[in-house]
PDB file of C-alpha atoms in Angstrom:
ATOM      1  CA  ALA A  11      -6.217  11.709 -12.324  1.00  0.00           C
ATOM      2  CA  GLN A  12      -7.978   8.763 -10.898  1.00  0.00           C
ATOM      3  CA  SER A  13      -9.496   8.746  -7.434  1.00  0.00           C
ATOM      4  CA  VAL A  14     -10.875   6.226  -4.984  1.00  0.00           C
ATOM      5  CA  THR A  15     -13.577   6.761  -2.386  1.00  0.00           C
ATOM      6  CA  GLN A  16     -14.191   4.527   0.589  1.00  0.00           C
ATOM      7  CA  PRO A  17     -17.248   6.080   2.194  1.00  0.00           C
ATOM      8  CA  ASP A  18     -17.096   4.142   5.455  1.00  0.00           C
ATOM      9  CA  ILE A  19     -14.360   5.191   7.878  1.00  0.00           C
ATOM     10  CA  HIS A  20     -15.282   2.541  10.454  1.00  0.00           C
ATOM     11  CA  ILE A  21     -17.437  -0.550  10.273  1.00  0.00           C
ATOM     12  CA  THR A  22     -18.282  -2.864  13.165  1.00  0.00           C
ATOM     13  CA  VAL A  23     -19.422  -6.382  12.385  1.00  0.00           C
ATOM     14  CA  SER A  24     -20.266  -9.230  14.703  1.00  0.00           C
ATOM     15  CA  GLU A  25     -18.107 -12.299  14.411  1.00  0.00           C
ATOM     16  CA  GLY A  26     -19.740 -14.739  12.012  1.00  0.00           C
ATOM     17  CA  ALA A  27     -21.761 -12.044  10.256  1.00  0.00           C
ATOM     18  CA  SER A  28     -21.292 -11.068   6.639  1.00  0.00           C
ATOM     19  CA  LEU A  29     -19.231  -8.088   5.559  1.00  0.00           C
ATOM     20  CA  GLU A  30     -19.312  -5.646   2.695  1.00  0.00           C
ATOM     21  CA  LEU A  31     -16.819  -2.804   2.347  1.00  0.00           C
ATOM     22  CA  ARG A  32     -17.575  -0.184  -0.262  1.00  0.00           C
ATOM     23  CA  CYS A  33     -15.217   1.257  -2.826  1.00  0.00           C
ATOM     24  CA  ASN A  34     -15.994   3.680  -5.640  1.00  0.00           C
ATOM     25  CA  TYR A  35     -13.473   4.807  -8.205  1.00  0.00           C
ATOM     26  CA  SER A  36     -13.219   7.497 -10.784  1.00  0.00           C
ATOM     27  CA  TYR A  37     -11.584   6.493 -14.064  1.00  0.00           C
ATOM     28  CA  GLY A  38     -12.523   6.679 -17.716  1.00  0.00           C
ATOM     29  CA  ALA A  39     -11.386   3.279 -18.954  1.00  0.00           C
ATOM     30  CA  THR A  40     -11.303  -0.152 -17.342  1.00  0.00           C
ATOM     31  CA  PRO A  41      -9.290   0.331 -14.187  1.00  0.00           C
ATOM     32  CA  TYR A  42      -6.839  -1.897 -12.410  1.00  0.00           C
ATOM     33  CA  LEU A  43      -8.400  -2.378  -8.970  1.00  0.00           C
ATOM     34  CA  PHE A  44      -6.946  -3.784  -5.780  1.00  0.00           C
ATOM     35  CA  TRP A  45      -7.947  -4.470  -2.198  1.00  0.00           C
ATOM     36  CA  TYR A  46      -5.211  -4.479   0.421  1.00  0.00           C
ATOM     37  CA  VAL A  47      -5.439  -5.222   4.143  1.00  0.00           C
ATOM     38  CA  GLN A  48      -3.221  -3.764   6.841  1.00  0.00           C
ATOM     39  CA  SER A  49      -3.070  -5.110  10.370  1.00  0.00           C
ATOM     40  CA  PRO A  50      -1.965  -2.657  13.071  1.00  0.00           C
ATOM     41  CA  GLY A  51       1.673  -1.671  12.690  1.00  0.00           C
ATOM     42  CA  GLN A  52       2.117  -3.905   9.666  1.00  0.00           C
ATOM     43  CA  GLY A  53       2.618  -3.545   5.955  1.00  0.00           C
ATOM     44  CA  LEU A  54      -0.101  -4.053   3.377  1.00  0.00           C
ATOM     45  CA  GLN A  55      -1.143  -7.455   2.078  1.00  0.00           C
ATOM     46  CA  LEU A  56      -2.944  -7.935  -1.220  1.00  0.00           C
ATOM     47  CA  LEU A  57      -6.358  -9.572  -0.836  1.00  0.00           C
ATOM     48  CA  LEU A  58      -7.391  -9.579  -4.487  1.00  0.00           C
ATOM     49  CA  LYS A  59      -7.203  -7.649  -7.732  1.00  0.00           C
ATOM     50  CA  TYR A  60      -9.225  -7.049 -10.856  1.00  0.00           C
ATOM     51  CA  PHE A  61      -7.893  -6.244 -14.314  1.00  0.00           C
ATOM     52  CA  SER A  62     -10.405  -7.723 -16.733  1.00  0.00           C
ATOM     53  CA  GLY A  63     -12.627 -10.726 -17.332  1.00  0.00           C
ATOM     54  CA  ASP A  64     -14.928 -12.201 -14.732  1.00  0.00           C
ATOM     55  CA  THR A  65     -16.277  -9.370 -12.629  1.00  0.00           C
ATOM     56  CA  LEU A  66     -16.445 -11.487  -9.477  1.00  0.00           C
ATOM     57  CA  VAL A  67     -12.944 -11.934  -8.139  1.00  0.00           C
ATOM     58  CA  GLN A  68     -11.913 -14.400  -5.461  1.00  0.00           C
ATOM     59  CA  GLY A  69      -9.103 -13.540  -3.097  1.00  0.00           C
ATOM     60  CA  ILE A  70      -7.298 -14.871  -0.089  1.00  0.00           C
ATOM     61  CA  LYS A  71      -8.791 -15.444   3.372  1.00  0.00           C
ATOM     62  CA  GLY A  72     -12.271 -16.038   1.950  1.00  0.00           C
ATOM     63  CA  PHE A  73     -12.705 -12.545   0.512  1.00  0.00           C
ATOM     64  CA  GLU A  74     -14.274 -11.722  -2.819  1.00  0.00           C
ATOM     65  CA  ALA A  75     -15.018  -8.512  -4.689  1.00  0.00           C
ATOM     66  CA  GLU A  76     -17.331  -7.608  -7.510  1.00  0.00           C
ATOM     67  CA  PHE A  77     -16.520  -5.070 -10.207  1.00  0.00           C
ATOM     68  CA  LYS A  78     -19.577  -3.135 -11.351  1.00  0.00           C
ATOM     69  CA  ARG A  79     -18.750  -0.784 -14.172  1.00  0.00           C
ATOM     70  CA  SER A  80     -22.187   0.829 -14.181  1.00  0.00           C
ATOM     71  CA  GLN A  81     -21.759   1.848 -10.551  1.00  0.00           C
ATOM     72  CA  SER A  82     -17.990   2.477 -10.686  1.00  0.00           C
ATOM     73  CA  SER A  83     -17.712   0.214  -7.687  1.00  0.00           C
ATOM     74  CA  PHE A  84     -15.492  -2.585  -6.479  1.00  0.00           C
ATOM     75  CA  ASN A  85     -16.973  -3.702  -3.169  1.00  0.00           C
ATOM     76  CA  LEU A  86     -15.268  -6.254  -0.964  1.00  0.00           C
ATOM     77  CA  ARG A  87     -17.303  -9.019   0.656  1.00  0.00           C
ATOM     78  CA  LYS A  88     -16.882 -11.905   3.055  1.00  0.00           C
ATOM     79  CA  PRO A  89     -19.710 -14.227   4.059  1.00  0.00           C
ATOM     80  CA  SER A  90     -18.548 -14.844   7.633  1.00  0.00           C
ATOM     81  CA  VAL A  91     -16.149 -12.561   9.458  1.00  0.00           C
ATOM     82  CA  HIS A  92     -13.551 -13.855  11.907  1.00  0.00           C
ATOM     83  CA  TRP A  93     -12.042 -11.852  14.759  1.00  0.00           C
ATOM     84  CA  SER A  94      -8.696 -11.972  12.960  1.00  0.00           C
ATOM     85  CA  ASP A  95     -10.196  -9.948  10.094  1.00  0.00           C
ATOM     86  CA  ALA A  96     -10.126  -6.813  12.250  1.00  0.00           C
ATOM     87  CA  ALA A  97      -7.785  -4.494  10.342  1.00  0.00           C
ATOM     88  CA  GLU A  98      -7.656  -1.521   7.980  1.00  0.00           C
ATOM     89  CA  TYR A  99      -8.783  -2.201   4.434  1.00  0.00           C
ATOM     90  CA  PHE A 100      -7.630  -0.105   1.498  1.00  0.00           C
ATOM     91  CA  CYS A 101      -9.068  -0.053  -1.975  1.00  0.00           C
ATOM     92  CA  ALA A 102      -6.669   1.139  -4.659  1.00  0.00           C
ATOM     93  CA  VAL A 103      -6.764   1.896  -8.363  1.00  0.00           C
ATOM     94  CA  GLY A 104      -3.822   1.855 -10.742  1.00  0.00           C
ATOM     95  CA  ASP A 105      -3.374   5.269 -12.285  1.00  0.00           C
ATOM     96  CA  THR A 106      -1.875   4.522 -15.668  1.00  0.00           C
ATOM     97  CA  GLY A 107      -1.337   8.206 -16.376  1.00  0.00           C
ATOM     98  CA  PHE A 108       0.808   8.864 -13.330  1.00  0.00           C
ATOM     99  CA  GLN A 109       2.064   5.272 -13.081  1.00  0.00           C
ATOM    100  CA  LYS A 110       1.126   4.807  -9.471  1.00  0.00           C
ATOM    101  CA  LEU A 111      -1.411   3.266  -7.138  1.00  0.00           C
ATOM    102  CA  VAL A 112      -4.017   5.631  -5.797  1.00  0.00           C
ATOM    103  CA  PHE A 113      -5.337   4.493  -2.433  1.00  0.00           C
ATOM    104  CA  GLY A 114      -8.646   5.228  -0.837  1.00  0.00           C
ATOM    105  CA  THR A 115      -8.683   6.592   2.694  1.00  0.00           C
ATOM    106  CA  GLY A 116      -9.305   3.168   4.156  1.00  0.00           C
ATOM    107  CA  THR A 117     -12.027   1.480   6.208  1.00  0.00           C
ATOM    108  CA  ARG A 118     -11.256   0.238   9.682  1.00  0.00           C
ATOM    109  CA  LEU A 119     -13.061  -3.010  10.418  1.00  0.00           C
ATOM    110  CA  LEU A 120     -13.881  -3.821  14.016  1.00  0.00           C
ATOM    111  CA  VAL A 121     -15.176  -7.293  14.870  1.00  0.00           C
ATOM    112  CA  SER A 122     -17.338  -7.675  17.942  1.00  0.00           C
ATOM    113  CA  PRO A 123     -17.722 -10.970  19.797  1.00  0.00           C
TER     114      PRO A 123
ATOM    115  CA  ASP B  21       8.809 -16.437  -1.354  1.00  0.00           C
ATOM    116  CA  THR B  22       6.922 -13.147  -1.506  1.00  0.00           C
ATOM    117  CA  GLU B  23       8.735 -11.385   1.267  1.00  0.00           C
ATOM    118  CA  VAL B  24       9.985  -7.837   1.421  1.00  0.00           C
ATOM    119  CA  THR B  25      12.101  -7.152   4.463  1.00  0.00           C
ATOM    120  CA  GLN B  26      12.761  -3.788   6.047  1.00  0.00           C
ATOM    121  CA  THR B  27      15.228  -2.722   8.699  1.00  0.00           C
ATOM    122  CA  PRO B  28      15.136  -1.333  11.252  1.00  0.00           C
ATOM    123  CA  LYS B  29      11.599  -1.963  12.553  1.00  0.00           C
ATOM    124  CA  HIS B  30      11.721   1.173  14.661  1.00  0.00           C
ATOM    125  CA  LEU B  31      13.938   4.242  14.501  1.00  0.00           C
ATOM    126  CA  VAL B  32      14.178   7.295  16.711  1.00  0.00           C
ATOM    127  CA  MET B  33      16.309  10.142  15.467  1.00  0.00           C
ATOM    128  CA  GLY B  34      17.011  13.752  16.222  1.00  0.00           C
ATOM    129  CA  MET B  35      16.637  16.500  13.683  1.00  0.00           C
ATOM    130  CA  THR B  36      20.396  16.711  13.120  1.00  0.00           C
ATOM    131  CA  ASN B  37      20.979  12.983  12.709  1.00  0.00           C
ATOM    132  CA  LYS B  38      21.669  11.040   9.553  1.00  0.00           C
ATOM    133  CA  LYS B  39      20.153   7.598   9.298  1.00  0.00           C
ATOM    134  CA  SER B  40      19.195   5.118   6.611  1.00  0.00           C
ATOM    135  CA  LEU B  41      16.291   2.756   6.070  1.00  0.00           C
ATOM    136  CA  LYS B  42      16.910  -0.479   4.242  1.00  0.00           C
ATOM    137  CA  CYS B  43      14.612  -2.610   2.119  1.00  0.00           C
ATOM    138  CA  GLU B  44      15.407  -5.946   0.509  1.00  0.00           C
ATOM    139  CA  GLN B  45      13.600  -8.398  -1.747  1.00  0.00           C
ATOM    140  CA  HIS B  46      14.774 -11.595  -3.395  1.00  0.00           C
ATOM    141  CA  MET B  47      11.856 -12.171  -5.722  1.00  0.00           C
ATOM    142  CA  GLY B  48      13.659 -10.864  -8.784  1.00  0.00           C
ATOM    143  CA  HIS B  49      11.394  -7.833  -8.885  1.00  0.00           C
ATOM    144  CA  ARG B  50      12.613  -4.908 -10.992  1.00  0.00           C
ATOM    145  CA  ALA B  51      10.465  -2.157  -9.508  1.00  0.00           C
ATOM    146  CA  MET B  52      10.764  -0.921  -5.935  1.00  0.00           C
ATOM    147  CA  TYR B  53       8.844   1.751  -4.092  1.00  0.00           C
ATOM    148  CA  TRP B  54       8.996   3.922  -1.005  1.00  0.00           C
ATOM    149  CA  TYR B  55       5.771   5.023   0.649  1.00  0.00           C
ATOM    150  CA  LYS B  56       5.126   7.230   3.664  1.00  0.00           C
ATOM    151  CA  GLN B  57       2.103   6.504   5.839  1.00  0.00           C
ATOM    152  CA  LYS B  58       0.916   8.818   8.562  1.00  0.00           C
ATOM    153  CA  ALA B  59      -1.388   7.505  11.259  1.00  0.00           C
ATOM    154  CA  LYS B  60      -4.913   6.713  10.086  1.00  0.00           C
ATOM    155  CA  LYS B  61      -4.026   7.708   6.510  1.00  0.00           C
ATOM    156  CA  PRO B  62      -3.391   5.731   3.329  1.00  0.00           C
ATOM    157  CA  PRO B  63       0.151   5.228   2.058  1.00  0.00           C
ATOM    158  CA  GLU B  64       1.540   8.068  -0.038  1.00  0.00           C
ATOM    159  CA  LEU B  65       3.994   7.280  -2.784  1.00  0.00           C
ATOM    160  CA  MET B  66       7.406   8.910  -2.413  1.00  0.00           C
ATOM    161  CA  PHE B  67       9.724   7.269  -4.949  1.00  0.00           C
ATOM    162  CA  VAL B  68       9.709   4.571  -7.602  1.00  0.00           C
ATOM    163  CA  TYR B  69      12.778   2.763  -8.904  1.00  0.00           C
ATOM    164  CA  SER B  70      12.419   0.981 -12.195  1.00  0.00           C
ATOM    165  CA  TYR B  71      15.298  -1.310 -13.229  1.00  0.00           C
ATOM    166  CA  GLU B  72      17.484   0.381 -10.611  1.00  0.00           C
ATOM    167  CA  LYS B  73      16.808   3.844 -11.973  1.00  0.00           C
ATOM    168  CA  LEU B  74      14.734   6.487 -10.239  1.00  0.00           C
ATOM    169  CA  SER B  75      11.597   6.865 -12.336  1.00  0.00           C
ATOM    170  CA  ILE B  76       9.228   8.748 -10.054  1.00  0.00           C
ATOM    171  CA  ASN B  77       9.915  11.323  -7.347  1.00  0.00           C
ATOM    172  CA  GLU B  78       6.682  12.650  -5.924  1.00  0.00           C
ATOM    173  CA  SER B  79       8.193  16.042  -5.110  1.00  0.00           C
ATOM    174  CA  VAL B  80       9.733  14.696  -1.941  1.00  0.00           C
ATOM    175  CA  PRO B  81      11.954  17.095   0.051  1.00  0.00           C
ATOM    176  CA  SER B  82      15.669  16.619  -0.471  1.00  0.00           C
ATOM    177  CA  ARG B  83      16.159  15.585   3.157  1.00  0.00           C
ATOM    178  CA  PHE B  84      14.954  12.201   1.880  1.00  0.00           C
ATOM    179  CA  SER B  85      17.445  10.618  -0.507  1.00  0.00           C
ATOM    180  CA  PRO B  86      16.704   7.242  -2.104  1.00  0.00           C
ATOM    181  CA  GLU B  87      19.280   4.848  -3.416  1.00  0.00           C
ATOM    182  CA  CYS B  88      19.036   1.569  -5.294  1.00  0.00           C
ATOM    183  CA  PRO B  89      22.473  -0.104  -5.192  1.00  0.00           C
ATOM    184  CA  ASN B  90      21.226  -3.233  -6.963  1.00  0.00           C
ATOM    185  CA  SER B  91      18.006  -4.877  -8.053  1.00  0.00           C
ATOM    186  CA  SER B  92      17.395  -6.435  -4.627  1.00  0.00           C
ATOM    187  CA  LEU B  93      18.150  -3.519  -2.373  1.00  0.00           C
ATOM    188  CA  LEU B  94      16.580  -0.132  -1.772  1.00  0.00           C
ATOM    189  CA  ASN B  95      17.748   2.431   0.746  1.00  0.00           C
ATOM    190  CA  LEU B  96      16.263   5.647   1.997  1.00  0.00           C
ATOM    191  CA  HIS B  97      18.793   8.056   3.459  1.00  0.00           C
ATOM    192  CA  LEU B  98      17.467  10.512   5.983  1.00  0.00           C
ATOM    193  CA  HIS B  99      19.082  13.792   6.985  1.00  0.00           C
ATOM    194  CA  ALA B 100      17.869  16.825   8.909  1.00  0.00           C
ATOM    195  CA  LEU B 101      14.358  15.517   9.239  1.00  0.00           C
ATOM    196  CA  GLN B 102      11.511  17.385  10.863  1.00  0.00           C
ATOM    197  CA  PRO B 103       9.110  16.084  13.523  1.00  0.00           C
ATOM    198  CA  GLU B 104       6.340  16.026  10.914  1.00  0.00           C
ATOM    199  CA  ASP B 105       8.336  13.373   9.043  1.00  0.00           C
ATOM    200  CA  SER B 106       7.490  10.909  11.785  1.00  0.00           C
ATOM    201  CA  ALA B 107       5.544   8.136  10.095  1.00  0.00           C
ATOM    202  CA  LEU B 108       5.549   4.515   8.985  1.00  0.00           C
ATOM    203  CA  TYR B 109       7.815   4.129   5.949  1.00  0.00           C
ATOM    204  CA  LEU B 110       6.813   1.276   3.718  1.00  0.00           C
ATOM    205  CA  CYS B 111       8.833  -0.352   0.997  1.00  0.00           C
ATOM    206  CA  ALA B 112       7.203  -2.337  -1.782  1.00  0.00           C
ATOM    207  CA  SER B 113       8.280  -4.190  -4.874  1.00  0.00           C
ATOM    208  CA  SER B 114       6.646  -5.492  -8.023  1.00  0.00           C
ATOM    209  CA  GLN B 115       7.805  -7.768 -10.787  1.00  0.00           C
ATOM    210  CA  THR B 116       7.963  -4.922 -13.265  1.00  0.00           C
ATOM    211  CA  PRO B 117       6.872  -1.305 -13.165  1.00  0.00           C
ATOM    212  CA  GLY B 118       3.303  -0.649 -14.103  1.00  0.00           C
ATOM    213  CA  THR B 119       0.062  -0.042 -12.345  1.00  0.00           C
ATOM    214  CA  GLN B 120      -1.272  -3.475 -13.238  1.00  0.00           C
ATOM    215  CA  GLU B 121       1.458  -5.143 -11.210  1.00  0.00           C
ATOM    216  CA  THR B 122       0.846  -6.421  -7.711  1.00  0.00           C
ATOM    217  CA  GLN B 123       2.963  -4.594  -5.203  1.00  0.00           C
ATOM    218  CA  TYR B 124       4.323  -6.603  -2.288  1.00  0.00           C
ATOM    219  CA  PHE B 125       4.832  -4.554   0.847  1.00  0.00           C
ATOM    220  CA  GLY B 126       7.292  -4.886   3.653  1.00  0.00           C
ATOM    221  CA  PRO B 127       6.249  -4.478   7.304  1.00  0.00           C
ATOM    222  CA  GLY B 128       7.585  -0.936   7.419  1.00  0.00           C
ATOM    223  CA  THR B 129       9.927   1.123   9.561  1.00  0.00           C
ATOM    224  CA  ARG B 130       8.256   3.243  12.188  1.00  0.00           C
ATOM    225  CA  LEU B 131      10.195   6.487  12.392  1.00  0.00           C
ATOM    226  CA  LEU B 132      10.015   9.016  15.188  1.00  0.00           C
ATOM    227  CA  VAL B 133      11.803  12.331  14.732  1.00  0.00           C
ATOM    228  CA  LEU B 134      12.434  14.274  17.915  1.00  0.00           C
TER     229      LEU B 134
END
């Protein structure tokens, strides 16, 4: 089965600073990779996804992610964080064997003034 | 329109009650999902409906009973729940089943079992 690791439980970033959230996956073939964001008490919203092709993927709200096969990583980045970006971020991989999304444990982003 | 709606937003129920959660989408999606999310944890898949048929049951206790009356509607019937079932219940849908499909999530129903 596939697995996803988000090594950072919490990250605090100053408003206006750059952000990188880490995601590592375990899968033999090219994975389907997703980043979702969840604001407190809300459902999940898709930020971006990667299936194939260009390894740098652009998403909504100014986010981007880069797929690096050699490192089994799919890190999420944003050049300048806004206070409204404070939320929980989940990386997920599509498990084709079990036909389901496997989520990482999430990274909580705090934005300081 | 990429909206999945869920009702109610909040639900408090006793262990002997019967209640239902409702999920609706009008995007023409043919796959619908129920997830359970405990505090500070990722969502855990419970059920998947594919073309109105139950395709995945992640060994969920029988006190949770899903139903898909039509392609737009998904229910989760609750009976004799335990306090540890308190959680945020999320519904999602995708255009077709398959792990490459984007899942669109509703805002969830926050359930408290007393």
